Each structure stands twice: as structure tokens, then as C-alpha cells.
PDB file of C-alpha atoms in Angstrom:
ATOM      1  CA  MET R   1     -69.940 -33.017 -54.857  1.00  0.00           C
ATOM      2  CA  THR R   2     -69.644 -32.661 -58.508  1.00  0.00           C
ATOM      3  CA  ILE R   3     -67.581 -34.968 -60.996  1.00  0.00           C
ATOM      4  CA  PRO R   4     -65.258 -32.772 -62.905  1.00  0.00           C
ATOM      5  CA  PHE R   5     -64.651 -35.088 -65.905  1.00  0.00           C
ATOM      6  CA  LYS R   6     -66.707 -37.551 -67.839  1.00  0.00           C
ATOM      7  CA  ALA R   7     -63.666 -39.910 -67.824  1.00  0.00           C
ATOM      8  CA  SER R   8     -64.130 -40.219 -64.070  1.00  0.00           C
ATOM      9  CA  ALA R   9     -67.799 -41.570 -64.482  1.00  0.00           C
ATOM     10  CA  PRO R  10     -68.673 -45.071 -64.088  1.00  0.00           C
ATOM     11  CA  SER R  11     -69.118 -47.718 -66.872  1.00  0.00           C
ATOM     12  CA  VAL R  12     -71.359 -50.908 -66.610  1.00  0.00           C
ATOM     13  CA  GLU R  13     -70.915 -53.722 -68.942  1.00  0.00           C
ATOM     14  CA  LEU R  14     -73.147 -56.472 -69.270  1.00  0.00           C
ATOM     15  CA  ARG R  15     -71.659 -59.925 -70.644  1.00  0.00           C
ATOM     16  CA  ASP R  16     -74.066 -62.403 -71.720  1.00  0.00           C
ATOM     17  CA  LEU R  17     -76.154 -61.449 -68.678  1.00  0.00           C
ATOM     18  CA  SER R  18     -79.027 -63.539 -67.537  1.00  0.00           C
ATOM     19  CA  LEU R  19     -81.379 -62.940 -64.407  1.00  0.00           C
ATOM     20  CA  SER R  20     -84.120 -64.583 -62.681  1.00  0.00           C
ATOM     21  CA  TYR R  21     -86.589 -63.019 -60.323  1.00  0.00           C
ATOM     22  CA  ARG R  22     -88.671 -65.119 -58.173  1.00  0.00           C
ATOM     23  CA  ARG R  23     -87.127 -68.409 -59.830  1.00  0.00           C
ATOM     24  CA  ARG R  24     -88.528 -67.271 -62.992  1.00  0.00           C
ATOM     25  CA  PRO R  25     -86.178 -66.291 -66.172  1.00  0.00           C
ATOM     26  CA  ALA R  26     -86.709 -62.369 -66.585  1.00  0.00           C
ATOM     27  CA  VAL R  27     -83.360 -61.455 -68.317  1.00  0.00           C
ATOM     28  CA  SER R  28     -81.664 -63.710 -71.131  1.00  0.00           C
ATOM     29  CA  GLY R  29     -78.225 -63.048 -72.513  1.00  0.00           C
ATOM     30  CA  VAL R  30     -77.828 -59.418 -72.689  1.00  0.00           C
ATOM     31  CA  THR R  31     -74.543 -57.933 -74.023  1.00  0.00           C
ATOM     32  CA  GLY R  32     -73.450 -54.131 -74.096  1.00  0.00           C
ATOM     33  CA  ARG R  33     -71.987 -51.510 -72.347  1.00  0.00           C
ATOM     34  CA  PHE R  34     -73.341 -48.401 -70.590  1.00  0.00           C
ATOM     35  CA  ALA R  35     -70.658 -46.157 -71.268  1.00  0.00           C
ATOM     36  CA  PRO R  36     -69.095 -43.628 -68.702  1.00  0.00           C
ATOM     37  CA  GLY R  37     -71.478 -40.471 -68.464  1.00  0.00           C
ATOM     38  CA  SER R  38     -73.909 -41.818 -70.585  1.00  0.00           C
ATOM     39  CA  MET R  39     -77.760 -41.382 -70.144  1.00  0.00           C
ATOM     40  CA  THR R  40     -79.694 -44.365 -71.314  1.00  0.00           C
ATOM     41  CA  ALA R  41     -83.359 -45.325 -71.451  1.00  0.00           C
ATOM     42  CA  VAL R  42     -84.404 -49.142 -70.924  1.00  0.00           C
ATOM     43  CA  VAL R  43     -87.673 -49.746 -72.609  1.00  0.00           C
ATOM     44  CA  GLY R  44     -89.629 -52.496 -73.873  1.00  0.00           C
ATOM     45  CA  PRO R  45     -93.187 -54.321 -73.116  1.00  0.00           C
ATOM     46  CA  ASN R  46     -94.383 -54.956 -69.704  1.00  0.00           C
ATOM     47  CA  GLY R  47     -92.659 -58.042 -68.045  1.00  0.00           C
ATOM     48  CA  ALA R  48     -89.510 -57.608 -70.176  1.00  0.00           C
ATOM     49  CA  GLY R  49     -87.039 -57.681 -67.247  1.00  0.00           C
ATOM     50  CA  LYS R  50     -86.361 -53.976 -67.287  1.00  0.00           C
ATOM     51  CA  SER R  51     -86.779 -53.655 -63.488  1.00  0.00           C
ATOM     52  CA  THR R  52     -85.007 -56.739 -62.878  1.00  0.00           C
ATOM     53  CA  LEU R  53     -82.156 -55.551 -64.858  1.00  0.00           C
ATOM     54  CA  LEU R  54     -81.703 -52.545 -62.831  1.00  0.00           C
ATOM     55  CA  LYS R  55     -81.921 -54.778 -59.540  1.00  0.00           C
ATOM     56  CA  GLY R  56     -79.253 -56.803 -60.999  1.00  0.00           C
ATOM     57  CA  ILE R  57     -76.938 -53.867 -61.704  1.00  0.00           C
ATOM     58  CA  MET R  58     -77.745 -52.845 -58.012  1.00  0.00           C
ATOM     59  CA  GLY R  59     -76.918 -56.082 -56.746  1.00  0.00           C
ATOM     60  CA  SER R  60     -80.471 -57.138 -55.217  1.00  0.00           C
ATOM     61  CA  VAL R  61     -80.715 -59.837 -57.769  1.00  0.00           C
ATOM     62  CA  ARG R  62     -77.887 -62.106 -58.451  1.00  0.00           C
ATOM     63  CA  ALA R  63     -76.703 -63.146 -62.116  1.00  0.00           C
ATOM     64  CA  SER R  64     -78.066 -66.777 -63.094  1.00  0.00           C
ATOM     65  CA  GLY R  65     -75.670 -66.757 -65.965  1.00  0.00           C
ATOM     66  CA  GLY R  66     -72.909 -64.135 -67.260  1.00  0.00           C
ATOM     67  CA  ARG R  67     -71.605 -61.350 -65.592  1.00  0.00           C
ATOM     68  CA  ILE R  68     -71.948 -57.734 -64.711  1.00  0.00           C
ATOM     69  CA  VAL R  69     -68.693 -55.452 -64.740  1.00  0.00           C
ATOM     70  CA  MET R  70     -68.787 -52.101 -63.286  1.00  0.00           C
ATOM     71  CA  GLU R  71     -65.574 -49.779 -63.672  1.00  0.00           C
ATOM     72  CA  GLY R  72     -65.251 -46.735 -61.662  1.00  0.00           C
ATOM     73  CA  VAL R  73     -67.805 -47.256 -59.300  1.00  0.00           C
ATOM     74  CA  ARG R  74     -68.424 -49.219 -55.820  1.00  0.00           C
ATOM     75  CA  ARG R  75     -71.859 -50.453 -54.943  1.00  0.00           C
ATOM     76  CA  ARG R  76     -71.953 -47.673 -52.219  1.00  0.00           C
ATOM     77  CA  ASP R  77     -71.839 -45.223 -55.151  1.00  0.00           C
ATOM     78  CA  ILE R  78     -75.012 -46.419 -56.799  1.00  0.00           C
ATOM     79  CA  GLY R  79     -78.323 -44.333 -56.481  1.00  0.00           C
ATOM     80  CA  TYR R  80     -81.423 -46.402 -57.089  1.00  0.00           C
ATOM     81  CA  LEU R  81     -85.206 -44.754 -57.409  1.00  0.00           C
ATOM     82  CA  PRO R  82     -87.646 -47.650 -56.962  1.00  0.00           C
ATOM     83  CA  GLN R  83     -90.955 -47.659 -58.532  1.00  0.00           C
ATOM     84  CA  ALA R  84     -93.551 -45.690 -56.534  1.00  0.00           C
ATOM     85  CA  SER R  85     -95.539 -48.834 -56.354  1.00  0.00           C
ATOM     86  CA  ASP R  86     -92.720 -50.580 -54.644  1.00  0.00           C
ATOM     87  CA  LEU R  87     -92.875 -48.118 -51.447  1.00  0.00           C
ATOM     88  CA  ASP R  88     -95.317 -48.659 -48.331  1.00  0.00           C
ATOM     89  CA  ARG R  89     -96.699 -45.338 -48.064  1.00  0.00           C
ATOM     90  CA  ALA R  90     -98.801 -46.311 -45.017  1.00  0.00           C
ATOM     91  CA  PHE R  91     -95.402 -46.430 -43.011  1.00  0.00           C
ATOM     92  CA  PRO R  92     -95.216 -43.497 -40.767  1.00  0.00           C
ATOM     93  CA  ILE R  93     -92.170 -41.473 -42.043  1.00  0.00           C
ATOM     94  CA  THR R  94     -91.945 -37.865 -42.746  1.00  0.00           C
ATOM     95  CA  VAL R  95     -90.412 -36.265 -45.855  1.00  0.00           C
ATOM     96  CA  LEU R  96     -87.668 -35.067 -43.965  1.00  0.00           C
ATOM     97  CA  ASP R  97     -86.857 -38.696 -42.686  1.00  0.00           C
ATOM     98  CA  LEU R  98     -87.166 -40.152 -45.998  1.00  0.00           C
ATOM     99  CA  VAL R  99     -84.829 -37.667 -47.572  1.00  0.00           C
ATOM    100  CA  SER R 100     -82.311 -38.183 -44.627  1.00  0.00           C
ATOM    101  CA  LEU R 101     -82.176 -41.975 -45.605  1.00  0.00           C
ATOM    102  CA  GLY R 102     -79.787 -40.680 -48.434  1.00  0.00           C
ATOM    103  CA  LEU R 103     -77.204 -39.849 -45.794  1.00  0.00           C
ATOM    104  CA  TRP R 104     -76.988 -43.371 -44.142  1.00  0.00           C
ATOM    105  CA  ARG R 105     -73.538 -44.319 -46.288  1.00  0.00           C
ATOM    106  CA  ARG R 106     -71.907 -41.166 -44.357  1.00  0.00           C
ATOM    107  CA  THR R 107     -73.527 -41.459 -40.746  1.00  0.00           C
ATOM    108  CA  GLY R 108     -74.234 -45.257 -40.455  1.00  0.00           C
ATOM    109  CA  PRO R 109     -77.697 -46.678 -39.350  1.00  0.00           C
ATOM    110  CA  PHE R 110     -77.448 -44.598 -35.759  1.00  0.00           C
ATOM    111  CA  GLY R 111     -75.247 -41.772 -36.637  1.00  0.00           C
ATOM    112  CA  ARG R 112     -76.162 -38.173 -36.064  1.00  0.00           C
ATOM    113  CA  VAL R 113     -77.072 -35.802 -38.740  1.00  0.00           C
ATOM    114  CA  GLY R 114     -75.333 -32.527 -37.842  1.00  0.00           C
ATOM    115  CA  ARG R 115     -75.700 -28.782 -39.025  1.00  0.00           C
ATOM    116  CA  ALA R 116     -73.917 -29.092 -42.234  1.00  0.00           C
ATOM    117  CA  MET R 117     -75.958 -32.265 -43.299  1.00  0.00           C
ATOM    118  CA  SER R 118     -79.157 -30.572 -42.185  1.00  0.00           C
ATOM    119  CA  GLU R 119     -78.420 -27.671 -44.407  1.00  0.00           C
ATOM    120  CA  GLU R 120     -77.706 -30.209 -47.319  1.00  0.00           C
ATOM    121  CA  ILE R 121     -81.166 -31.730 -46.805  1.00  0.00           C
ATOM    122  CA  ASP R 122     -82.749 -28.118 -46.842  1.00  0.00           C
ATOM    123  CA  ARG R 123     -81.024 -27.319 -50.201  1.00  0.00           C
ATOM    124  CA  ALA R 124     -82.161 -30.608 -51.333  1.00  0.00           C
ATOM    125  CA  LEU R 125     -85.825 -30.060 -50.549  1.00  0.00           C
ATOM    126  CA  GLU R 126     -85.373 -26.505 -52.231  1.00  0.00           C
ATOM    127  CA  ALA R 127     -83.850 -27.895 -55.250  1.00  0.00           C
ATOM    128  CA  VAL R 128     -87.179 -30.183 -55.908  1.00  0.00           C
ATOM    129  CA  GLY R 129     -89.756 -27.810 -54.715  1.00  0.00           C
ATOM    130  CA  LEU R 130     -90.663 -29.309 -51.220  1.00  0.00           C
ATOM    131  CA  SER R 131     -89.552 -26.608 -48.806  1.00  0.00           C
ATOM    132  CA  GLY R 132     -92.047 -26.345 -46.050  1.00  0.00           C
ATOM    133  CA  LEU R 133     -93.118 -29.992 -46.292  1.00  0.00           C
ATOM    134  CA  GLU R 134     -90.262 -31.348 -44.094  1.00  0.00           C
ATOM    135  CA  ASP R 135     -92.976 -32.607 -41.478  1.00  0.00           C
ATOM    136  CA  ARG R 136     -95.521 -33.976 -43.893  1.00  0.00           C
ATOM    137  CA  LEU R 137     -96.014 -37.682 -43.614  1.00  0.00           C
ATOM    138  CA  VAL R 138     -95.074 -39.480 -46.852  1.00  0.00           C
ATOM    139  CA  GLY R 139     -98.473 -40.990 -46.958  1.00  0.00           C
ATOM    140  CA  THR R 140    -100.132 -37.346 -47.437  1.00  0.00           C
ATOM    141  CA  LEU R 141     -98.031 -36.596 -50.318  1.00  0.00           C
ATOM    142  CA  SER R 142     -99.468 -36.405 -53.990  1.00  0.00           C
ATOM    143  CA  GLY R 143     -97.589 -38.742 -56.554  1.00  0.00           C
ATOM    144  CA  GLY R 144     -95.605 -35.765 -57.814  1.00  0.00           C
ATOM    145  CA  GLN R 145     -94.473 -34.913 -54.355  1.00  0.00           C
ATOM    146  CA  LEU R 146     -93.280 -38.177 -53.517  1.00  0.00           C
ATOM    147  CA  GLN R 147     -91.412 -38.664 -56.699  1.00  0.00           C
ATOM    148  CA  ARG R 148     -89.853 -35.183 -55.683  1.00  0.00           C
ATOM    149  CA  ALA R 149     -88.800 -36.377 -52.220  1.00  0.00           C
ATOM    150  CA  LEU R 150     -87.242 -39.218 -53.765  1.00  0.00           C
ATOM    151  CA  PHE R 151     -85.304 -37.258 -55.917  1.00  0.00           C
ATOM    152  CA  ALA R 152     -84.029 -35.160 -52.916  1.00  0.00           C
ATOM    153  CA  ARG R 153     -82.957 -38.427 -51.320  1.00  0.00           C
ATOM    154  CA  LEU R 154     -80.739 -39.188 -54.467  1.00  0.00           C
ATOM    155  CA  LEU R 155     -79.574 -35.498 -54.286  1.00  0.00           C
ATOM    156  CA  ILE R 156     -78.511 -36.129 -50.754  1.00  0.00           C
ATOM    157  CA  GLN R 157     -76.923 -39.457 -51.613  1.00  0.00           C
ATOM    158  CA  ASP R 158     -74.629 -37.886 -54.282  1.00  0.00           C
ATOM    159  CA  ALA R 159     -74.429 -41.153 -56.198  1.00  0.00           C
ATOM    160  CA  ARG R 160     -72.548 -41.403 -59.373  1.00  0.00           C
ATOM    161  CA  LEU R 161     -74.506 -44.088 -61.110  1.00  0.00           C
ATOM    162  CA  LEU R 162     -78.187 -43.695 -60.863  1.00  0.00           C
ATOM    163  CA  LEU R 163     -80.566 -46.271 -61.700  1.00  0.00           C
ATOM    164  CA  LEU R 164     -84.207 -44.971 -62.016  1.00  0.00           C
ATOM    165  CA  ASP R 165     -87.037 -47.222 -62.158  1.00  0.00           C
ATOM    166  CA  GLU R 166     -90.236 -45.331 -63.964  1.00  0.00           C
ATOM    167  CA  PRO R 167     -89.244 -42.008 -62.427  1.00  0.00           C
ATOM    168  CA  PHE R 168     -91.954 -39.947 -64.286  1.00  0.00           C
ATOM    169  CA  THR R 169     -94.809 -42.503 -64.255  1.00  0.00           C
ATOM    170  CA  ALA R 170     -98.363 -40.786 -62.830  1.00  0.00           C
ATOM    171  CA  ILE R 171     -96.869 -37.385 -62.276  1.00  0.00           C
ATOM    172  CA  ASP R 172     -97.936 -34.132 -63.734  1.00  0.00           C
ATOM    173  CA  ALA R 173     -96.121 -32.399 -66.764  1.00  0.00           C
ATOM    174  CA  ARG R 174     -94.592 -29.763 -64.465  1.00  0.00           C
ATOM    175  CA  THR R 175     -93.158 -32.145 -62.242  1.00  0.00           C
ATOM    176  CA  THR R 176     -91.819 -34.345 -64.886  1.00  0.00           C
ATOM    177  CA  ARG R 177     -90.100 -31.458 -66.538  1.00  0.00           C
ATOM    178  CA  ASP R 178     -88.434 -30.365 -63.223  1.00  0.00           C
ATOM    179  CA  LEU R 179     -87.208 -33.720 -62.527  1.00  0.00           C
ATOM    180  CA  ILE R 180     -85.722 -34.262 -66.078  1.00  0.00           C
ATOM    181  CA  ASP R 181     -84.147 -30.959 -65.693  1.00  0.00           C
ATOM    182  CA  LEU R 182     -82.580 -32.583 -62.402  1.00  0.00           C
ATOM    183  CA  VAL R 183     -81.453 -35.671 -64.332  1.00  0.00           C
ATOM    184  CA  GLN R 184     -80.130 -33.627 -67.073  1.00  0.00           C
ATOM    185  CA  ARG R 185     -77.886 -31.791 -64.730  1.00  0.00           C
ATOM    186  CA  TRP R 186     -76.820 -34.821 -62.990  1.00  0.00           C
ATOM    187  CA  ASN R 187     -75.573 -36.215 -66.433  1.00  0.00           C
ATOM    188  CA  GLY R 188     -73.994 -33.103 -67.036  1.00  0.00           C
ATOM    189  CA  GLU R 189     -71.795 -33.252 -63.857  1.00  0.00           C
ATOM    190  CA  GLY R 190     -70.548 -36.688 -65.315  1.00  0.00           C
ATOM    191  CA  ARG R 191     -72.835 -38.978 -63.700  1.00  0.00           C
ATOM    192  CA  THR R 192     -74.078 -42.101 -65.702  1.00  0.00           C
ATOM    193  CA  VAL R 193     -77.785 -42.512 -65.653  1.00  0.00           C
ATOM    194  CA  ILE R 194     -79.948 -45.645 -66.492  1.00  0.00           C
ATOM    195  CA  ALA R 195     -83.539 -45.252 -66.343  1.00  0.00           C
ATOM    196  CA  VAL R 196     -86.515 -47.620 -67.141  1.00  0.00           C
ATOM    197  CA  LEU R 197     -89.117 -45.708 -68.993  1.00  0.00           C
ATOM    198  CA  HIS R 198     -92.237 -45.978 -70.755  1.00  0.00           C
ATOM    199  CA  ASP R 199     -93.201 -42.675 -72.543  1.00  0.00           C
ATOM    200  CA  MET R 200     -91.407 -42.957 -75.701  1.00  0.00           C
ATOM    201  CA  GLU R 201     -91.868 -39.232 -76.214  1.00  0.00           C
ATOM    202  CA  LEU R 202     -89.552 -38.618 -73.372  1.00  0.00           C
ATOM    203  CA  VAL R 203     -87.230 -41.275 -74.281  1.00  0.00           C
ATOM    204  CA  ARG R 204     -86.821 -39.710 -77.985  1.00  0.00           C
ATOM    205  CA  GLU R 205     -86.558 -36.202 -76.773  1.00  0.00           C
ATOM    206  CA  TYR R 206     -84.183 -36.323 -73.806  1.00  0.00           C
ATOM    207  CA  PHE R 207     -82.352 -39.969 -73.645  1.00  0.00           C
ATOM    208  CA  PRO R 208     -79.516 -40.108 -76.460  1.00  0.00           C
ATOM    209  CA  GLU R 209     -79.082 -43.939 -75.931  1.00  0.00           C
ATOM    210  CA  THR R 210     -81.481 -46.709 -75.800  1.00  0.00           C
ATOM    211  CA  LEU R 211     -81.646 -50.370 -74.738  1.00  0.00           C
ATOM    212  CA  LEU R 212     -84.830 -52.001 -76.242  1.00  0.00           C
ATOM    213  CA  MET R 213     -85.602 -55.418 -74.563  1.00  0.00           C
ATOM    214  CA  ALA R 214     -88.046 -57.940 -74.275  1.00  0.00           C
ATOM    215  CA  ARG R 215     -86.247 -60.225 -72.079  1.00  0.00           C
ATOM    216  CA  GLU R 216     -83.293 -60.373 -74.741  1.00  0.00           C
ATOM    217  CA  THR R 217     -81.991 -57.483 -76.333  1.00  0.00           C
ATOM    218  CA  VAL R 218     -83.887 -56.212 -79.353  1.00  0.00           C
ATOM    219  CA  ALA R 219     -81.690 -53.095 -79.942  1.00  0.00           C
ATOM    220  CA  TRP R 220     -79.017 -51.291 -77.960  1.00  0.00           C
ATOM    221  CA  SER R 221     -77.863 -47.946 -79.693  1.00  0.00           C
ATOM    222  CA  ARG R 222     -78.509 -44.418 -80.349  1.00  0.00           C
ATOM    223  CA  THR R 223     -82.207 -43.807 -79.578  1.00  0.00           C
ATOM    224  CA  PRO R 224     -83.328 -42.889 -83.105  1.00  0.00           C
ATOM    225  CA  ASP R 225     -81.976 -46.369 -84.383  1.00  0.00           C
ATOM    226  CA  ALA R 226     -82.984 -48.446 -81.420  1.00  0.00           C
ATOM    227  CA  LEU R 227     -86.670 -47.096 -81.609  1.00  0.00           C
ATOM    228  CA  SER R 228     -86.994 -47.737 -85.352  1.00  0.00           C
ATOM    229  CA  ARG R 229     -90.439 -49.123 -86.448  1.00  0.00           C
ATOM    230  CA  PRO R 230     -88.817 -52.668 -87.087  1.00  0.00           C
ATOM    231  CA  ASN R 231     -87.337 -52.808 -83.921  1.00  0.00           C
ATOM    232  CA  LEU R 232     -90.351 -51.783 -82.015  1.00  0.00           C
ATOM    233  CA  ALA R 233     -92.549 -54.260 -83.831  1.00  0.00           C
ATOM    234  CA  ARG R 234     -90.016 -57.245 -83.004  1.00  0.00           C
ATOM    235  CA  ALA R 235     -90.056 -56.028 -79.323  1.00  0.00           C
ATOM    236  CA  GLN R 236     -93.909 -56.145 -79.741  1.00  0.00           C
ATOM    237  CA  ALA R 237     -94.022 -59.460 -81.066  1.00  0.00           C
ATOM    238  CA  LEU R 238     -91.733 -60.795 -78.587  1.00  0.00           C
ATOM    239  CA  GLY R 239     -93.531 -59.306 -75.797  1.00  0.00           C
ATOM    240  CA  GLN R 240     -96.784 -61.365 -76.847  1.00  0.00           C
ATOM    241  CA  GLY R 241     -94.983 -64.474 -75.327  1.00  0.00           C
ATOM    242  CA  LEU R 242     -94.511 -62.741 -71.828  1.00  0.00           C
ATOM    243  CA  GLU R 243     -96.489 -63.271 -68.821  1.00  0.00           C
ATOM    244  CA  VAL R 244     -97.634 -59.732 -68.588  1.00  0.00           C
ATOM    245  CA  SER R 245     -99.656 -58.027 -71.327  1.00  0.00           C
ATOM    246  CA  PRO R 246     -97.482 -55.615 -73.381  1.00  0.00           C
ATOM    247  CA  ALA R 247    -100.546 -53.679 -74.458  1.00  0.00           C
ATOM    248  CA  SER R 248     -99.404 -50.259 -72.990  1.00  0.00           C
ATOM    249  CA  PHE R 249     -96.048 -50.608 -74.708  1.00  0.00           C
ATOM    250  CA  GLY R 250     -97.723 -51.711 -77.946  1.00  0.00           C
ATOM    251  CA  ALA R 251     -99.888 -48.453 -77.860  1.00  0.00           C
ATOM    252  CA  GLN R 252     -96.992 -46.276 -77.716  1.00  0.00           C
ATOM    253  CA  ALA R 253     -95.080 -48.127 -80.147  1.00  0.00           C
ATOM    254  CA  ALA R 254     -97.859 -47.861 -82.797  1.00  0.00           C
TER     255      ALA R 254
END
């Protein structure tokens, strides 16, 4: 399915949003709006609450203060790509089974995957360059192949709001280009994309909007303005007080 007009794409508004993760404050007083059909990077030091923010939007972390207001989208219309480190690669599941999980909203937990859906899966695997690997166990895939399989699952899900948590980490340059092309295609169809990223060059080149945060909002605007030197310096300074070292972000911000 292709969304014909950006006006029909979902928006997400954060109103003085605070989130806690494992009883610890992770996001504090963030206010702003992901506009319909926008493509926004969420960046900041390690431990800044970026992944928790995505989980809050998805609904798996409840707000400890403020609100999340979504328009033009239901929870079932949200596609979430977790960090690769969150996945249990030892679980004996094939590429085909993993991608098929994107159909569960249509089939239910015990529904049958018919011929038409099987053809959808084949097209998704072809689109991400994994044709012929359907029977491979996920645990045997390279990092890039695993990300391609997860993107194929998103293709099958056909979500209107896409939440991507570090989708290009630890993969090769070719896979990164292929998957960015796919994200841009989704956005061109009117889908709203929110992605947690660490690579500032990718952010500057491909993401028009950026939320720079260090638990609180440092800047939320057009990417060149959000990633100004003063804003990056402030984010790094705030990051010094976080529980996880912001060294990797600091190197990119220099």
C-alpha cells in the first residue's frame, strides 16, 4: 500500500513529556512535534534517552509526566525496528519466519500465510537483497543481513509511522546506502520516519529535521540549525552528567 498524500501521514506531538526507564528518569520535559510526513533524526550522547523516547511513542514505556498525542495513526500502524543488540540471535528462527512476523496484525497469532502473503514476503526479501536466504537461521546472518531482514519485516508490516533505533549501526557502507534508499522511499510515500542515529554525516546528508537531546531538549529544528557547534557543545556538556559515557557522541560532535 502507498499513502497517496502527505496530509494523511501521521504526526506525533510531545507535550512536556517525561519518561522513566527501569525507575530511572530518562526523558525530561520534551515538547515538540514530528510533523506529518517528516523525516527526523534523534541524536545525542549515550544515555540521553533516545531509545526510551521511541519506546514511549511506541507505547512500551508509559509517560511519567506530560503526554504523547498522535494524529492519523493507531498503535497498530506503528512499525518499530529495535537495536540489533536487543535481539536474541540464538533463538532458532529462520529469515522467512522473522519477516513473516510483519504479517501478524493481518493474520493474528495462529493465522495462515496464504499465497498472496507469501508473494509479499518474496518481494520484500528481493527488495532488501535477501532472496534465496529464506531458510537461513537468523543467528547465522551477518550484521548487515540481519538489518536487511528486519527492514523486510517492516516492508511487510506496511506501517505509516516508522520508529528506527540505530538502524545503520555496525553494517557495511553498501547495506547502509541500500537501507537509506528504502527509508527515503518510505518517506516519499508520505510515511513519518523517526530514527535514532549516531552518525552525524548521515544525519546531515539525509535527515531534514533533527531532535538533539540529552534527556532534555537541546534543539529541535532543521538539521543544520540543530547541529550547530553551540548546540553540540551544550549536548556534550549535559551528557557529562549522564550515567553512560558520551565519549562516542563527543567524538562525532568535535
